[in-house]
CSV table of C-alpha atoms in Angstrom, one decimal:
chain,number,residue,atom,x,y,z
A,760,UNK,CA,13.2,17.6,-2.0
A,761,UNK,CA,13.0,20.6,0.3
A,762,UNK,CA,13.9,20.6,3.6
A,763,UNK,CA,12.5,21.8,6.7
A,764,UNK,CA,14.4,24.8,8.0
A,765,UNK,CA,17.2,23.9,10.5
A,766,UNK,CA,16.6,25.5,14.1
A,767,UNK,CA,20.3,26.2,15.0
A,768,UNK,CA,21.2,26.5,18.9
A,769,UNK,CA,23.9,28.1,20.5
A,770,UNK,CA,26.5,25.9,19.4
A,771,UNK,CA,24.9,25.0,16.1
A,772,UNK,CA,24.6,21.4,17.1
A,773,UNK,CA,20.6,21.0,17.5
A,774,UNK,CA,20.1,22.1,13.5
A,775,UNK,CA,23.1,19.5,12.3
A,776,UNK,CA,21.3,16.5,14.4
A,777,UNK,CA,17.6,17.8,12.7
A,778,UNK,CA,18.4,18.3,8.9
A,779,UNK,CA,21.2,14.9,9.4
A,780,UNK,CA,17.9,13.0,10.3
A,781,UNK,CA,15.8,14.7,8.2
A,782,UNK,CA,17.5,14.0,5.1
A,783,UNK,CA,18.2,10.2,6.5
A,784,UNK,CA,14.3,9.7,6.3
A,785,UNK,CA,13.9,11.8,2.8
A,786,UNK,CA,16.1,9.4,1.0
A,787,UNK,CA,13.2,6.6,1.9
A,788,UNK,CA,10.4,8.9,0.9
A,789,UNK,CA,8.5,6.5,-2.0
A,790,UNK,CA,9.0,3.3,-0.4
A,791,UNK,CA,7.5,4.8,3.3
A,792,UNK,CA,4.8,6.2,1.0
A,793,UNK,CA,4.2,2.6,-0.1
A,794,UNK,CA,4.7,1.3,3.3
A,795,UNK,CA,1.8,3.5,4.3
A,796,UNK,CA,-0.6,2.9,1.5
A,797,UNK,CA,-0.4,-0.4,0.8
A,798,UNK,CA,-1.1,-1.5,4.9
A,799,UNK,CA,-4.4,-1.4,5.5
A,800,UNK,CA,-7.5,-2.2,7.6
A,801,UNK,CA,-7.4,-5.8,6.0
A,802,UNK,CA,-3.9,-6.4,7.3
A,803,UNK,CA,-4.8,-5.3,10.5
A,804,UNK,CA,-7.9,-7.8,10.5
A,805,UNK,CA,-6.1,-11.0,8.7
A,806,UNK,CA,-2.6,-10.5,10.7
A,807,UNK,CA,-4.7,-10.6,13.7
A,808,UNK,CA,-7.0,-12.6,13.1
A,809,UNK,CA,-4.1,-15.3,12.1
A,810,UNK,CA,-2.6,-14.8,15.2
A,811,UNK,CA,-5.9,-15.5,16.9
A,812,UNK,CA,-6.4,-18.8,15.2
A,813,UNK,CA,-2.8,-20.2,14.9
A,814,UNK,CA,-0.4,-17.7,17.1
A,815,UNK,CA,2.7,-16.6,15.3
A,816,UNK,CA,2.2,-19.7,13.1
A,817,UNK,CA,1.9,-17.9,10.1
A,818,UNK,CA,4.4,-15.7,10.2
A,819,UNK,CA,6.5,-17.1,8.0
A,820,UNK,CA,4.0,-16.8,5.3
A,821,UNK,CA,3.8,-13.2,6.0
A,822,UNK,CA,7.9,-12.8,5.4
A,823,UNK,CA,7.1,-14.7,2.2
A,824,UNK,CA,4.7,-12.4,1.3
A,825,UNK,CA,6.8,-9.8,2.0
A,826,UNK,CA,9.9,-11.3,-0.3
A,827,UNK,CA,7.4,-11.5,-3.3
A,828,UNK,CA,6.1,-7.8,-3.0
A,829,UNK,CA,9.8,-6.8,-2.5
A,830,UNK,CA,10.9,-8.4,-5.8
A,831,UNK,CA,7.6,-7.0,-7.7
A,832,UNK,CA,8.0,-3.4,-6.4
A,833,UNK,CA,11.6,-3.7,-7.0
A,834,UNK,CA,11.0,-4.7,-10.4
A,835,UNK,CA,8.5,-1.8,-10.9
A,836,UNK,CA,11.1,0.8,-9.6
A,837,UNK,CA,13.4,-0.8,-12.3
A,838,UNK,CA,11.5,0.0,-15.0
A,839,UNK,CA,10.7,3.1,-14.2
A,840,UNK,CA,14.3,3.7,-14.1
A,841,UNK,CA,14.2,2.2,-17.7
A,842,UNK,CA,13.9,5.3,-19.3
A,843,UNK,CA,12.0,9.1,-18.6
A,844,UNK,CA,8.6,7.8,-20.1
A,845,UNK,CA,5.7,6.8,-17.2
A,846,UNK,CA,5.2,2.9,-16.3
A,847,UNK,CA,1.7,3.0,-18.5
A,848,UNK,CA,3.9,4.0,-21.4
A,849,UNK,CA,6.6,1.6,-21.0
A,850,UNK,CA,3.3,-0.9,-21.0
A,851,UNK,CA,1.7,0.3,-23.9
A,852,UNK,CA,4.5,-0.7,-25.9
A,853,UNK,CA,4.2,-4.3,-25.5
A,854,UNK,CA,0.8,-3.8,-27.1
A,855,UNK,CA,-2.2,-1.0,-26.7
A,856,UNK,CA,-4.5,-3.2,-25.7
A,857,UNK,CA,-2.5,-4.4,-23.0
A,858,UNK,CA,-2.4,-0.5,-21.8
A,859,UNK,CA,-6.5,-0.4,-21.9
A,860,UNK,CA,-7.0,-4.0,-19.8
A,861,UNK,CA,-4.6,-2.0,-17.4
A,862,UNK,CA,-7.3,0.8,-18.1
A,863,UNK,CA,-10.2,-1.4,-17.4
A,864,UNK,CA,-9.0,-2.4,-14.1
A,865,UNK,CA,-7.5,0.5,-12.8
A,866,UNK,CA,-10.8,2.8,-13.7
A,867,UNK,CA,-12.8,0.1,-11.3
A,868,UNK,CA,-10.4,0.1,-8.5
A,869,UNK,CA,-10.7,4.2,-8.6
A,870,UNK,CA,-13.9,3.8,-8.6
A,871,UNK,CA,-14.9,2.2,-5.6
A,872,UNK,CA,-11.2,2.1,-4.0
A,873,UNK,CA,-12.5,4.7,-1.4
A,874,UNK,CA,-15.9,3.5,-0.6
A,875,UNK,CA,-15.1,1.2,2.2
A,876,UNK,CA,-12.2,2.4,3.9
A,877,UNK,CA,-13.7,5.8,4.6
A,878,UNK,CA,-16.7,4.0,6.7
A,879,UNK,CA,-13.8,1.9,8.4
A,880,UNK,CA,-11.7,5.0,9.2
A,881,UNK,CA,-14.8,7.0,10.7
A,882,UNK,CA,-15.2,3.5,12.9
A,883,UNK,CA,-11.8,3.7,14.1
A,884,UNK,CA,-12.7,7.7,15.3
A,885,UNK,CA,-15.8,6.0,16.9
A,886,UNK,CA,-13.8,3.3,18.5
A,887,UNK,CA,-12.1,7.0,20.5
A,888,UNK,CA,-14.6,8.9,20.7
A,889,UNK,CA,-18.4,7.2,21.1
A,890,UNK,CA,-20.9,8.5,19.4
A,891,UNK,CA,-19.6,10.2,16.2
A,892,UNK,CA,-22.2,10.0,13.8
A,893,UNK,CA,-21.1,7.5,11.1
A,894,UNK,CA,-22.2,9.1,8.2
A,895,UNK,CA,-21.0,12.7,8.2
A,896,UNK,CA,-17.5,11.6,9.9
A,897,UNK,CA,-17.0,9.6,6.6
A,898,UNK,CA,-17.9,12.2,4.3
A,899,UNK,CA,-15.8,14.7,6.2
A,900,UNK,CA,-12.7,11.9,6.1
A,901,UNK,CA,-12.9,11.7,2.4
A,902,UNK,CA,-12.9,14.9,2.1
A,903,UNK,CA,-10.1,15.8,3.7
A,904,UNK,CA,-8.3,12.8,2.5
A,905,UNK,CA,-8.9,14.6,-1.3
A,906,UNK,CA,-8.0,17.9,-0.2
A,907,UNK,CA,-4.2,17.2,1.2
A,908,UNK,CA,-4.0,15.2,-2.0
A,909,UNK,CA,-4.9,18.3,-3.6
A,910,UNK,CA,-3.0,20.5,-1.6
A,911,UNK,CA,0.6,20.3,-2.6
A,912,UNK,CA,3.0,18.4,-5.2
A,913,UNK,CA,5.0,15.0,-4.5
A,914,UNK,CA,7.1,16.6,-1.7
A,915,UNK,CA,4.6,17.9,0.1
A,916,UNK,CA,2.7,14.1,-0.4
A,917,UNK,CA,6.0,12.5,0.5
A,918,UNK,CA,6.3,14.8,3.7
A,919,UNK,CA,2.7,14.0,5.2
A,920,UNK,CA,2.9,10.3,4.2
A,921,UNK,CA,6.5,9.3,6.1
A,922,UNK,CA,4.4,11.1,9.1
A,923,UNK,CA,2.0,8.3,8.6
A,924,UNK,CA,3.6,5.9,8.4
A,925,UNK,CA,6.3,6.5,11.4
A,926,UNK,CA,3.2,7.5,13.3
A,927,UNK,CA,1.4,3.9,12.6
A,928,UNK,CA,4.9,1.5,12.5
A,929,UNK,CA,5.9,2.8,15.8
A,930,UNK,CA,2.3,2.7,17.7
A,931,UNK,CA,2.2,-0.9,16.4
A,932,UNK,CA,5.6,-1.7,17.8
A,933,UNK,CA,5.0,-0.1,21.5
A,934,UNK,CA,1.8,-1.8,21.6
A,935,UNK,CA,3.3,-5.5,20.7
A,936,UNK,CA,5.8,-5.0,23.2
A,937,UNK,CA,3.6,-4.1,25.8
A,938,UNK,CA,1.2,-6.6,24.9
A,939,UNK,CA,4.2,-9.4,25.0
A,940,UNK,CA,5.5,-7.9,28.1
A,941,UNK,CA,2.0,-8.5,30.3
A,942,UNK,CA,1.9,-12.3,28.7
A,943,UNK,CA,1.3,-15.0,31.3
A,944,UNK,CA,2.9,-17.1,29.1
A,945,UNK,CA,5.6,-15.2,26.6
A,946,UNK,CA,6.6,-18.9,25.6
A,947,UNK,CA,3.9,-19.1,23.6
A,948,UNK,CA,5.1,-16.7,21.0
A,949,UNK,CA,7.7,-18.7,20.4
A,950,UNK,CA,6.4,-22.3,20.8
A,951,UNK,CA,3.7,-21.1,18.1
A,952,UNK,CA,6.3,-19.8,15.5
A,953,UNK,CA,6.4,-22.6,13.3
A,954,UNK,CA,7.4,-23.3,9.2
A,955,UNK,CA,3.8,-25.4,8.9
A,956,UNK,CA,0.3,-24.6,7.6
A,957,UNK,CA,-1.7,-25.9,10.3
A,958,UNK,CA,-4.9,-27.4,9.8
A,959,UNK,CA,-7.4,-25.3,8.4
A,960,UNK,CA,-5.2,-22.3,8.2
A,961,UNK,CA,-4.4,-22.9,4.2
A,962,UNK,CA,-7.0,-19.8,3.2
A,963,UNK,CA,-5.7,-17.7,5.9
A,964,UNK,CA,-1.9,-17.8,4.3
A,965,UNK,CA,-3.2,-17.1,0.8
A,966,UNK,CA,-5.0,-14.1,1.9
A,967,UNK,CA,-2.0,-12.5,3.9
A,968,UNK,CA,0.3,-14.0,1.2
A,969,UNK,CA,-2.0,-11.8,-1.6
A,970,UNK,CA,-2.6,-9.0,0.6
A,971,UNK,CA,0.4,-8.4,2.7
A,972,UNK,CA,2.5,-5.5,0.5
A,973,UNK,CA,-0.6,-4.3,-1.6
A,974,UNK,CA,-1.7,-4.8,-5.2
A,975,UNK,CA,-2.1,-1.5,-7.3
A,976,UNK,CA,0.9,0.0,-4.7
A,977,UNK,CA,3.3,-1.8,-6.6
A,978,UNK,CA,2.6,0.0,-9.9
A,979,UNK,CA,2.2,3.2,-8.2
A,980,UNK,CA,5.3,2.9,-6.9
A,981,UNK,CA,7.2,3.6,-10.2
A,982,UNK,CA,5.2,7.0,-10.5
A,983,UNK,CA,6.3,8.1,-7.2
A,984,UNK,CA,10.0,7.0,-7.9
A,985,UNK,CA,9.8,9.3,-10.9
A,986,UNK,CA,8.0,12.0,-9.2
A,987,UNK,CA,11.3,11.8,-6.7
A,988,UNK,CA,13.3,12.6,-9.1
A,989,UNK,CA,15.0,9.1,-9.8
A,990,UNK,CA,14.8,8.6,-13.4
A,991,UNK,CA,18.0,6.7,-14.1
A,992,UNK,CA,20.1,3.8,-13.4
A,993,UNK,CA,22.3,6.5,-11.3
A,994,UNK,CA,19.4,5.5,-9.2
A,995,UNK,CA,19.2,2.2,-9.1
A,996,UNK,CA,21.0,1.4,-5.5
A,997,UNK,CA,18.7,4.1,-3.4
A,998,UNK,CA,15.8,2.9,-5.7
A,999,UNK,CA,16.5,-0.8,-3.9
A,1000,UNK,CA,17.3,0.7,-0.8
A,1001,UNK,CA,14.0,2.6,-0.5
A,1002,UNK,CA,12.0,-0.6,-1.5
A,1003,UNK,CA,14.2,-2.6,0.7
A,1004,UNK,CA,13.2,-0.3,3.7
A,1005,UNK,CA,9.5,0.0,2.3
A,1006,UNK,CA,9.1,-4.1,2.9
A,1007,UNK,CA,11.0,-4.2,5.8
A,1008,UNK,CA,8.8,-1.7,7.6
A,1009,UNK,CA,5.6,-3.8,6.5
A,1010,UNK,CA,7.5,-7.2,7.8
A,1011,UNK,CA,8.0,-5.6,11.0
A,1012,UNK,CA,4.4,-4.3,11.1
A,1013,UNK,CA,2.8,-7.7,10.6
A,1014,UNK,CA,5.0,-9.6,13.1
A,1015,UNK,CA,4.2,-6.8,15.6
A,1016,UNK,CA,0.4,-7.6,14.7
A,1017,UNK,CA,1.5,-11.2,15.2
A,1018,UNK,CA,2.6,-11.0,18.4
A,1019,UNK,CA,-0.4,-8.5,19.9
A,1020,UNK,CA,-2.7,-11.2,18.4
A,1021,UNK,CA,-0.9,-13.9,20.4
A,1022,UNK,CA,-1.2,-12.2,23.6
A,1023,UNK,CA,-4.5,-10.6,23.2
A,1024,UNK,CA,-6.4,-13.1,20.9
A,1025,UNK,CA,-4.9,-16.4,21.1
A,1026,UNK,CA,-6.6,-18.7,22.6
A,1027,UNK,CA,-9.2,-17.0,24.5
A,1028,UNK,CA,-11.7,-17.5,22.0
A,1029,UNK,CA,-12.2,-14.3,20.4
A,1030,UNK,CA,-12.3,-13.2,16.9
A,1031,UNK,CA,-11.4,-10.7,14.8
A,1032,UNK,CA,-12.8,-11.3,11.1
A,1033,UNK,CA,-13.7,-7.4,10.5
A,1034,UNK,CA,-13.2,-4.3,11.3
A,1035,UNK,CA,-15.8,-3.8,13.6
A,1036,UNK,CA,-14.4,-6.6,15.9
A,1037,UNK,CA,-10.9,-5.0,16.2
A,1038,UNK,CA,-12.9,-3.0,19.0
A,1039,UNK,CA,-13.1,-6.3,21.0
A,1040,UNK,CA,-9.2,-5.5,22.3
A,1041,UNK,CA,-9.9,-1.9,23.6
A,1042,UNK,CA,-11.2,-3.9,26.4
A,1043,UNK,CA,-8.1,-5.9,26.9
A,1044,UNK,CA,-5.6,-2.8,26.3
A,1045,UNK,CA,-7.7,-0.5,28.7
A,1046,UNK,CA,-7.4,-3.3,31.5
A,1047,UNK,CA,-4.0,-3.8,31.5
A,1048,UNK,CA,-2.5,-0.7,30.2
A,1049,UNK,CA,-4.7,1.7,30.7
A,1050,UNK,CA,-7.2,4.1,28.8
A,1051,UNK,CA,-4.0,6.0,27.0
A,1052,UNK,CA,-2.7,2.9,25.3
A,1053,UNK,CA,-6.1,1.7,24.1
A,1054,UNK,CA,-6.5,5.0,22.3
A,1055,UNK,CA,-3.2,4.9,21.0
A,1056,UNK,CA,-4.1,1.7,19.4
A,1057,UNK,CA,-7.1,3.1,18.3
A,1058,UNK,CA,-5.3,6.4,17.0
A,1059,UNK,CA,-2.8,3.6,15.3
A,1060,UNK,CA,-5.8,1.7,13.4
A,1061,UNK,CA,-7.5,5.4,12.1
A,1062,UNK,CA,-3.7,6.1,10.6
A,1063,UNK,CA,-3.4,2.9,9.1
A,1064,UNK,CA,-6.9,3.7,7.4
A,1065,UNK,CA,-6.5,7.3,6.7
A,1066,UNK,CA,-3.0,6.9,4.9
A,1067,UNK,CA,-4.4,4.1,2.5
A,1068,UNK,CA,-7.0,6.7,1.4
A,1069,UNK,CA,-4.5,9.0,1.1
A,1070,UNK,CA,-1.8,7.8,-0.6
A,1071,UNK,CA,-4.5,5.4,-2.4
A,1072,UNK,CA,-6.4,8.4,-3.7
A,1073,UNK,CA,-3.1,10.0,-4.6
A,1074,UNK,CA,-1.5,6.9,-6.6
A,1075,UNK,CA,-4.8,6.3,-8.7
A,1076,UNK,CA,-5.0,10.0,-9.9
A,1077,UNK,CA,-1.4,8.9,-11.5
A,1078,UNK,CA,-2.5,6.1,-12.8
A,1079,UNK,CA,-5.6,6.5,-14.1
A,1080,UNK,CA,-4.4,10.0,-15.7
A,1081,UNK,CA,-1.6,8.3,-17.1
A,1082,UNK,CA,-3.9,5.5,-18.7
A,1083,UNK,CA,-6.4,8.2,-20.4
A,1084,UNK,CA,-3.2,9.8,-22.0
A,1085,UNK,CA,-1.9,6.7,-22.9
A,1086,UNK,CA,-5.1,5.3,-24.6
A,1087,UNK,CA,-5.6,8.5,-26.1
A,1088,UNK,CA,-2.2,8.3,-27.6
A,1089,UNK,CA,-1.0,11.6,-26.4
A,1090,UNK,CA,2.9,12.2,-26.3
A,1091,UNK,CA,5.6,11.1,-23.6
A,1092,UNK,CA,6.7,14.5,-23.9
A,1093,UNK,CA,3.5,15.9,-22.9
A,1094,UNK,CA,2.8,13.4,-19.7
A,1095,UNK,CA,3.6,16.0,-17.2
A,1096,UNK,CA,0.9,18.4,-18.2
A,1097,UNK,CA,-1.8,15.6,-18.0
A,1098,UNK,CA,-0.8,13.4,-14.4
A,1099,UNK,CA,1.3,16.2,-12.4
A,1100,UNK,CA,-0.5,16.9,-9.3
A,1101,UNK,CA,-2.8,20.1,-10.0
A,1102,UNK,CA,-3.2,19.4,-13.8
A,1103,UNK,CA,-6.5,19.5,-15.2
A,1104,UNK,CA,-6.6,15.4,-15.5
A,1105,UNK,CA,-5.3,14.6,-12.5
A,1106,UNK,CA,-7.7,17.1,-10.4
A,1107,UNK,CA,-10.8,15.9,-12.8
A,1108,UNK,CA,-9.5,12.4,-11.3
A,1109,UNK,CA,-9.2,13.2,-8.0
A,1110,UNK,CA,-12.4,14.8,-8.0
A,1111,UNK,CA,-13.7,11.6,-9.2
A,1112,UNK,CA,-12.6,9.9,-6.5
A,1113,UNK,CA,-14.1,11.9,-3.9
A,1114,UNK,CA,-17.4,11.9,-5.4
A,1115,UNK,CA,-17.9,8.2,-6.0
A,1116,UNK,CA,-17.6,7.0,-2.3
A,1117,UNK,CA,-20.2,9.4,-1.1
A,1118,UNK,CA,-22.7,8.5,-4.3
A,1119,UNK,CA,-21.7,4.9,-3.4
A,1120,UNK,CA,-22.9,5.3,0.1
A,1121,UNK,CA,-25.9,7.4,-0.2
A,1122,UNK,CA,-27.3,4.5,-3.2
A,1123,UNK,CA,-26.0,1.8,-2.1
A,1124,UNK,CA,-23.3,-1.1,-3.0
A,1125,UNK,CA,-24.7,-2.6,-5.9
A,1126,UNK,CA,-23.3,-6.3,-6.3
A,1127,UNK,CA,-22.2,-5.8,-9.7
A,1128,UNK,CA,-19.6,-3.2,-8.6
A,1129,UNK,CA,-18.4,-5.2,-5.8
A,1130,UNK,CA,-17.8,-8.2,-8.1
A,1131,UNK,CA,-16.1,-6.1,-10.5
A,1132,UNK,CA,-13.6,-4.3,-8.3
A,1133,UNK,CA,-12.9,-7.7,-6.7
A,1134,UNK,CA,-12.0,-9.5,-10.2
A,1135,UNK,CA,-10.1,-6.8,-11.3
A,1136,UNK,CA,-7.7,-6.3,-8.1
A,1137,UNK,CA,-7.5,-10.4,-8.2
A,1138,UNK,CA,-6.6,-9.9,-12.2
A,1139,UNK,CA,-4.2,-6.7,-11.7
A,1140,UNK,CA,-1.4,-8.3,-10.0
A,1141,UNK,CA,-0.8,-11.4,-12.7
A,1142,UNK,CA,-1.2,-8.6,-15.6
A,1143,UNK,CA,1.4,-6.3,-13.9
A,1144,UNK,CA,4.0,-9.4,-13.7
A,1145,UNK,CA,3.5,-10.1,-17.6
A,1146,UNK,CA,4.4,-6.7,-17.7
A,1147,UNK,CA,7.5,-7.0,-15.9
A,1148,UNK,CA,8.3,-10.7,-17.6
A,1149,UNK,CA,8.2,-9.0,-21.2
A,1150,UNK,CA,9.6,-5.6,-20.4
A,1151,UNK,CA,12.6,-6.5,-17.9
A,1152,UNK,CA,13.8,-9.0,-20.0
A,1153,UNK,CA,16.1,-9.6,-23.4
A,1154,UNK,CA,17.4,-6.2,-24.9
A,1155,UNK,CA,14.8,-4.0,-23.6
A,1156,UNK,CA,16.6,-2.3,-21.2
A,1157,UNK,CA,20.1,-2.1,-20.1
A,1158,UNK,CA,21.7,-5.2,-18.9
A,1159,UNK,CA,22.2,-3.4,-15.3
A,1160,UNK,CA,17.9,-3.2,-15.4
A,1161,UNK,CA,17.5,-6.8,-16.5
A,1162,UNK,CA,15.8,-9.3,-15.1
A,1163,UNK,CA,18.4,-12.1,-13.3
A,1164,UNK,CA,17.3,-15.5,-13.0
A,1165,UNK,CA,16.3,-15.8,-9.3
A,1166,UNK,CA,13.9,-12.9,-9.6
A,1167,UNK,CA,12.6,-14.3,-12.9
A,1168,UNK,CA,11.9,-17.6,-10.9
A,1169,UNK,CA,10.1,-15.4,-8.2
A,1170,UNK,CA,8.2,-13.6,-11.0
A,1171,UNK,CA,7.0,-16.9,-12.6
A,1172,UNK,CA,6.0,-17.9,-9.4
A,1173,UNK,CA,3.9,-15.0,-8.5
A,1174,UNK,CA,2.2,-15.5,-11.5
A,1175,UNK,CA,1.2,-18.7,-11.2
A,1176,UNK,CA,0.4,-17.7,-7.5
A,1177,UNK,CA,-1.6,-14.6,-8.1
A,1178,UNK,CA,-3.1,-15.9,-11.6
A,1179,UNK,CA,-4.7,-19.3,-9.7
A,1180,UNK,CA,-5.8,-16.6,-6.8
A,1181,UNK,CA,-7.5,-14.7,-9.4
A,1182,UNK,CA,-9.1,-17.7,-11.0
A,1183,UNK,CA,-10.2,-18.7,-7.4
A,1184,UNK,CA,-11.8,-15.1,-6.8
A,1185,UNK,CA,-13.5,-15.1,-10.0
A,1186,UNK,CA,-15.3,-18.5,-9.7
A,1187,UNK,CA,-16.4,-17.9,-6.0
A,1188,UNK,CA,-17.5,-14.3,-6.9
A,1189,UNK,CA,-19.8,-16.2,-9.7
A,1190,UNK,CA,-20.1,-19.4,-7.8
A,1191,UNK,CA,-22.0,-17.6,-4.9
């Protein structure tokens, strides 16, 4: 990966200190890409809206949440590592019609992945600055979401997403400590940090278990390692690093969420069940910190937003590109020429992408495409462990890349979580 060029002072010192750092924070470059996508508006909403409900409470379902997405993505960087051919490849060969269910789903969540979270992005920008019209501000963030996609190959994405997400992990961090700083009563934080569901609070930890860590991310997280350039098991220890810092970013994230929730929310009889409510703690933040830290939290909520498109609309060009070739049966050896950022596929992808939000929004959101993207994000995750169950295990791969038994307990586990949470989607999508 390049780097930036050094600015060398007198003594040389300042450019050591700059490209030192720099390379520091390259070496993490997929997993902070993951960190960035795969945190969202909805963790925002169901971190603090926990909080709200049951103070830090449920935190320790978040840092459950956050093991099982570690061991998932650090499965999905292992087979990648596997051998040179792409994750849908390495799929494919457990069966083809495996490969097109993975097709099925991931077309859907292309489809529609960008539809909401451009409207929530352009009402964080209204949140700053009152009075944007809601309409063309979405249609200008989409578009500029797809053109830095566009723009430049994975370094250039790596570059711009570990901005993100530095940007949005430390604005979250200033802002809990702040927030826990001005508390009447900073006890409460940790009188409310309990191993317990409380009453009524069981839906709540499913939902941040599920979403906590992202769904598709995990997958796209393999394409990114190989886009770095880590296609062995040479790589294997900065592979688990860069995961290992990916989830700890998140963890930190959500308990910093936690704890603004506590001090903000808990308690006072507020909620926060959208998007559109997060504006309720402008008020709070303004009060007590001033107008510069309420727009900083605002600033902190549009990055959060803007980077899932982002890296989302980034991440689903690879893998949708990657599951036409495989359908179609093309060559391994020919991959690069069909999901390499600027190849006819993935642009025609990416293209896609852009265009379906605003058609989506000018027609309308017709049911049947809600329900499908929401069964087949509820059905990705259990299909993606099968994957990593068959293709992680026996002779396979190399011992080093096998499965060991505590992560294949995790991985049952996660699909018997994941599997009864897409059962439960499916019959309350139908059921209502």
């Amino acid at each position: 990966m390049a780097r930036p060029p050094a600015e060398v002072d007198a003594g040389g010192n300042v450019a050591a200190v700059r490209t030192g750092l720099w390379q520091k924070v390259a070496l993490f470059g997929p997993g902070l890409a993951l960190a960035a996508t795969s945190v969202g508006a909805g963790d925002l909403v169901s971190a603090l809206e926990g909080a709200g409900s049951f103070g830090m409470g449920l935190v320790w379902v978040a840092v459950v949440g956050v093991v099982i997405k570690y061991v998932l993505t650090e499965a999905s960087g292992r087979l990648q590592l596997s051998g040179p051919t792409t994750l849908m490849a390495k799929i494919a060969s457990i069966h083809v019609g495996f490969a097109w269910l993975f097709t099925v789903a991931v077309a859907i969540m292309t489809t529609l992945y960008g539809a909401g979270l451009g409207s929530v992005a352009a009402l964080a920008l209204e949140m700053m600055i009152p009075g944007l019209p809601a309409v063309p501000t979405t249609i200008a963030i989409i578009l500029v979401a797809g053109a830095i996609v566009y723009a430049g190959r994975y370094d250039f994405f790596e570059k711009y997403m570990v901005g993100f997400s530095i940007v949005m992990f430390l604005g979250v961090v200033v802002i809990a400590v702040l927030a826990a700083g001005a508390m009447e009563e900073p006890a409460t934080i940790v009188e409310t940090l309990t191993i317990s569901i409380p009453g009524g609070s069981l839906p709540a930890a499913l939902a941040m278990i599920g979403g906590v860590g992202g769904s598709a991310t995990i997958a796209i997280y393999a394409y990114w390692v190989r886009d770095k350039g880590w296609t062995d098991l040479g790589h294997l220890a900065e592979m688990r690093k860069d995961a290992a810092v990916s989830y700890g970013a998140i963890l930190v994230f959500v308990l910093s969420l936690s704890v603004v929730g506590t001090a903000l929310v808990h308690g006072t009889g507020v909620t926060i069940s959208d998007s559109a409510e997060l504006e309720a703690l402008g008020g709070p933040l303004a009060a007590m910190f001033g107008q510069l830290v309420r727009i900083g939290f605002f600033v902190t909520f549009f990055v959060v937003v803007f980077s899932s498109i982002a890296g989302g609309f980034n991440g689903f060009c690879y893998m949708l590109a990657d599951c036409i070739r495989v359908v179609r049966r093309i060559p391994d050896s020919q991959a690069d020429a069909f999901i390499a950022p600027r190849r006819p596929l993935f642009t025609a992808v990416l293209a896609f992408q852009v265009v379906a939000p605003l058609v989506i929004m000018f027609t309308g959101r017709p049911v049947q495409l809600v329900l499908a993207y929401a069964i087949s994000g509820a059905f990705f995750l259990p299909l993606l462990v099968v994957a990593f169950l068959v293709l992680l295990s026996g002779r396979r791969v190399a011992p080093e890349l096998r499965n060991r038994w505590p992560v294949t307990v995790v991985l049952v586990l996660s699909l018997v979580l994941f599997g009864a949470l897409a059962i439960s989607e499916t019959v309350r999508r139908f059921g209502g």
